[in-house]
Amino acid sequence: MPVVLKINPQKKVVHSTFFGVMTDREILEHSNTIASHPDFRPEFDEIIDLTMVTEPRVTSTGMRQLADRQSIFQTSSKHVIVAPKDLSFEKAAEFKGMSETSRPNLTVARSAAEAYRILGLE
């Protein structure tokens, strides 16, 4: 499944948009892609957009592995998962519960507009 990564240094935000089928492998490898990007800074906030995901094949085991990893972002960074579809929203909410220690500022939103409001990017 493709992932489009955009980093806006002026707004201090990392924006990842996932497409198609989303698997454990993609979510576990994506932090390496972000961390290796020349514009990435750990103090930035993050938007993970699942709007274009057609089939979330992410398992509880994969989400737990990611949640148990130390985040590449600072603890103070805000993370917003955009999940307008019910199944993606349920998976994102499950991940939020698993990530309370590693990503204490994680929120799940139904729209990009809501994510921008949460991050103060309106």
PDB file of C-alpha atoms in Angstrom:
ATOM      1  CA  MET A   1       0.000   0.000   0.000  1.00  0.00           C
ATOM      2  CA  PRO A   2       1.338   3.414  -0.853  1.00  0.00           C
ATOM      3  CA  VAL A   3       1.938   6.072   1.735  1.00  0.00           C
ATOM      4  CA  VAL A   4       2.451   9.726   0.857  1.00  0.00           C
ATOM      5  CA  LEU A   5       4.644  11.587   3.336  1.00  0.00           C
ATOM      6  CA  LYS A   6       4.659  15.383   3.457  1.00  0.00           C
ATOM      7  CA  ILE A   7       6.572  17.389   6.033  1.00  0.00           C
ATOM      8  CA  ASN A   8       5.859  21.091   6.426  1.00  0.00           C
ATOM      9  CA  PRO A   9       8.742  22.633   8.410  1.00  0.00           C
ATOM     10  CA  GLN A  10       7.002  26.037   8.580  1.00  0.00           C
ATOM     11  CA  LYS A  11       3.904  24.572  10.235  1.00  0.00           C
ATOM     12  CA  LYS A  12       5.967  21.945  12.077  1.00  0.00           C
ATOM     13  CA  VAL A  13       3.768  19.063  11.006  1.00  0.00           C
ATOM     14  CA  VAL A  14       4.346  15.610   9.517  1.00  0.00           C
ATOM     15  CA  HIS A  15       1.424  14.462   7.353  1.00  0.00           C
ATOM     16  CA  SER A  16       1.197  10.820   6.261  1.00  0.00           C
ATOM     17  CA  THR A  17      -1.629   9.691   3.978  1.00  0.00           C
ATOM     18  CA  PHE A  18      -2.191   5.943   3.626  1.00  0.00           C
ATOM     19  CA  PHE A  19      -3.957   4.425   0.584  1.00  0.00           C
ATOM     20  CA  GLY A  20      -5.589   1.072  -0.187  1.00  0.00           C
ATOM     21  CA  VAL A  21      -4.829  -1.939   1.993  1.00  0.00           C
ATOM     22  CA  MET A  22      -3.023  -1.050   5.237  1.00  0.00           C
ATOM     23  CA  THR A  23      -0.992  -3.798   6.934  1.00  0.00           C
ATOM     24  CA  ASP A  24       1.149  -4.255  10.025  1.00  0.00           C
ATOM     25  CA  ARG A  25       4.283  -4.081   7.898  1.00  0.00           C
ATOM     26  CA  GLU A  26       3.441  -0.599   6.588  1.00  0.00           C
ATOM     27  CA  ILE A  27       2.668   0.879   9.976  1.00  0.00           C
ATOM     28  CA  LEU A  28       5.756  -0.667  11.566  1.00  0.00           C
ATOM     29  CA  GLU A  29       8.112   0.529   8.805  1.00  0.00           C
ATOM     30  CA  HIS A  30       6.678   4.007   8.301  1.00  0.00           C
ATOM     31  CA  SER A  31       8.393   5.578  11.315  1.00  0.00           C
ATOM     32  CA  ASN A  32      11.760   4.737   9.694  1.00  0.00           C
ATOM     33  CA  THR A  33      10.669   6.599   6.566  1.00  0.00           C
ATOM     34  CA  ILE A  34       9.670   9.630   8.621  1.00  0.00           C
ATOM     35  CA  ALA A  35      12.831   9.606  10.754  1.00  0.00           C
ATOM     36  CA  SER A  36      15.093   9.434   7.689  1.00  0.00           C
ATOM     37  CA  HIS A  37      13.415  12.409   5.962  1.00  0.00           C
ATOM     38  CA  PRO A  38      15.742  15.452   5.952  1.00  0.00           C
ATOM     39  CA  ASP A  39      12.954  17.834   7.070  1.00  0.00           C
ATOM     40  CA  PHE A  40      11.827  15.725  10.044  1.00  0.00           C
ATOM     41  CA  ARG A  41      12.250  17.128  13.544  1.00  0.00           C
ATOM     42  CA  PRO A  42      11.108  15.207  16.656  1.00  0.00           C
ATOM     43  CA  GLU A  43       9.305  18.269  18.026  1.00  0.00           C
ATOM     44  CA  PHE A  44       6.868  18.382  15.085  1.00  0.00           C
ATOM     45  CA  ASP A  45       3.234  17.291  15.370  1.00  0.00           C
ATOM     46  CA  GLU A  46       1.773  14.494  13.246  1.00  0.00           C
ATOM     47  CA  ILE A  47      -1.311  13.799  11.150  1.00  0.00           C
ATOM     48  CA  ILE A  48      -1.944  10.225  10.008  1.00  0.00           C
ATOM     49  CA  ASP A  49      -4.705  10.263   7.404  1.00  0.00           C
ATOM     50  CA  LEU A  50      -6.585   6.997   6.841  1.00  0.00           C
ATOM     51  CA  THR A  51      -9.305   8.515   4.640  1.00  0.00           C
ATOM     52  CA  MET A  52      -8.135   6.632   1.538  1.00  0.00           C
ATOM     53  CA  VAL A  53      -7.599   3.269   3.288  1.00  0.00           C
ATOM     54  CA  THR A  54      -9.961   0.744   1.712  1.00  0.00           C
ATOM     55  CA  GLU A  55      -9.014  -2.255   3.825  1.00  0.00           C
ATOM     56  CA  PRO A  56      -7.390  -1.884   7.263  1.00  0.00           C
ATOM     57  CA  ARG A  57      -5.650  -5.239   7.739  1.00  0.00           C
ATOM     58  CA  VAL A  58      -3.732  -3.983  10.754  1.00  0.00           C
ATOM     59  CA  THR A  59      -3.843  -6.474  13.619  1.00  0.00           C
ATOM     60  CA  SER A  60      -3.937  -5.875  17.362  1.00  0.00           C
ATOM     61  CA  THR A  61      -0.493  -7.509  17.546  1.00  0.00           C
ATOM     62  CA  GLY A  62       0.960  -5.077  14.999  1.00  0.00           C
ATOM     63  CA  MET A  63      -0.617  -2.097  16.721  1.00  0.00           C
ATOM     64  CA  ARG A  64       0.719  -3.297  20.098  1.00  0.00           C
ATOM     65  CA  GLN A  65       4.238  -3.598  18.637  1.00  0.00           C
ATOM     66  CA  LEU A  66       4.052  -0.026  17.359  1.00  0.00           C
ATOM     67  CA  ALA A  67       2.505   1.291  20.575  1.00  0.00           C
ATOM     68  CA  ASP A  68       5.250  -0.344  22.648  1.00  0.00           C
ATOM     69  CA  ARG A  69       8.009   1.316  20.624  1.00  0.00           C
ATOM     70  CA  GLN A  70       9.374   4.630  21.743  1.00  0.00           C
ATOM     71  CA  SER A  71       7.955   7.293  19.441  1.00  0.00           C
ATOM     72  CA  ILE A  72      10.343   9.117  17.109  1.00  0.00           C
ATOM     73  CA  PHE A  73       8.465  12.260  18.144  1.00  0.00           C
ATOM     74  CA  GLN A  74       8.883  14.120  21.430  1.00  0.00           C
ATOM     75  CA  THR A  75       6.443  13.233  24.194  1.00  0.00           C
ATOM     76  CA  SER A  76       4.896  16.709  23.883  1.00  0.00           C
ATOM     77  CA  SER A  77       4.130  16.235  20.164  1.00  0.00           C
ATOM     78  CA  LYS A  78       0.478  15.944  19.182  1.00  0.00           C
ATOM     79  CA  HIS A  79      -0.640  13.054  16.978  1.00  0.00           C
ATOM     80  CA  VAL A  80      -3.980  13.021  15.174  1.00  0.00           C
ATOM     81  CA  ILE A  81      -5.279  10.007  13.275  1.00  0.00           C
ATOM     82  CA  VAL A  82      -7.917  10.972  10.695  1.00  0.00           C
ATOM     83  CA  ALA A  83     -10.302   8.037  10.327  1.00  0.00           C
ATOM     84  CA  PRO A  84     -13.688   8.887   8.793  1.00  0.00           C
ATOM     85  CA  LYS A  85     -14.712   5.262   8.149  1.00  0.00           C
ATOM     86  CA  ASP A  86     -16.037   3.232  11.080  1.00  0.00           C
ATOM     87  CA  LEU A  87     -13.591   0.306  10.856  1.00  0.00           C
ATOM     88  CA  SER A  88     -10.548   2.579  10.546  1.00  0.00           C
ATOM     89  CA  PHE A  89     -11.890   4.711  13.398  1.00  0.00           C
ATOM     90  CA  GLU A  90     -12.289   1.638  15.625  1.00  0.00           C
ATOM     91  CA  LYS A  91      -8.728   0.484  14.852  1.00  0.00           C
ATOM     92  CA  ALA A  92      -7.391   3.999  15.518  1.00  0.00           C
ATOM     93  CA  ALA A  93      -9.266   4.196  18.823  1.00  0.00           C
ATOM     94  CA  GLU A  94      -7.836   0.803  19.808  1.00  0.00           C
ATOM     95  CA  PHE A  95      -4.324   2.042  18.978  1.00  0.00           C
ATOM     96  CA  LYS A  96      -4.934   5.212  20.999  1.00  0.00           C
ATOM     97  CA  GLY A  97      -5.705   3.095  24.046  1.00  0.00           C
ATOM     98  CA  MET A  98      -2.523   1.069  23.551  1.00  0.00           C
ATOM     99  CA  SER A  99      -0.375   4.193  23.077  1.00  0.00           C
ATOM    100  CA  GLU A 100      -1.181   6.183  26.207  1.00  0.00           C
ATOM    101  CA  THR A 101       2.431   5.961  27.409  1.00  0.00           C
ATOM    102  CA  SER A 102       4.369   6.279  24.133  1.00  0.00           C
ATOM    103  CA  ARG A 103       2.040   8.839  22.504  1.00  0.00           C
ATOM    104  CA  PRO A 104       0.114  10.583  25.304  1.00  0.00           C
ATOM    105  CA  ASN A 105      -1.193  13.335  23.005  1.00  0.00           C
ATOM    106  CA  LEU A 106      -2.841  11.084  20.415  1.00  0.00           C
ATOM    107  CA  THR A 107      -6.347  11.962  19.238  1.00  0.00           C
ATOM    108  CA  VAL A 108      -8.626  10.263  16.719  1.00  0.00           C
ATOM    109  CA  ALA A 109     -10.630  12.556  14.416  1.00  0.00           C
ATOM    110  CA  ARG A 110     -13.260  11.938  11.749  1.00  0.00           C
ATOM    111  CA  SER A 111     -12.021  14.626   9.315  1.00  0.00           C
ATOM    112  CA  ALA A 112      -8.916  16.500   8.213  1.00  0.00           C
ATOM    113  CA  ALA A 113     -10.610  19.765   9.217  1.00  0.00           C
ATOM    114  CA  GLU A 114     -11.004  18.444  12.760  1.00  0.00           C
ATOM    115  CA  ALA A 115      -7.334  17.371  12.798  1.00  0.00           C
ATOM    116  CA  TYR A 116      -6.230  20.846  11.683  1.00  0.00           C
ATOM    117  CA  ARG A 117      -8.319  22.417  14.463  1.00  0.00           C
ATOM    118  CA  ILE A 118      -6.785  20.102  17.062  1.00  0.00           C
ATOM    119  CA  LEU A 119      -3.290  21.082  15.914  1.00  0.00           C
ATOM    120  CA  GLY A 120      -4.141  24.778  15.580  1.00  0.00           C
ATOM    121  CA  LEU A 121      -3.468  24.743  11.818  1.00  0.00           C
ATOM    122  CA  GLU A 122      -6.752  26.277  10.667  1.00  0.00           C
TER     123      GLU A 122
END
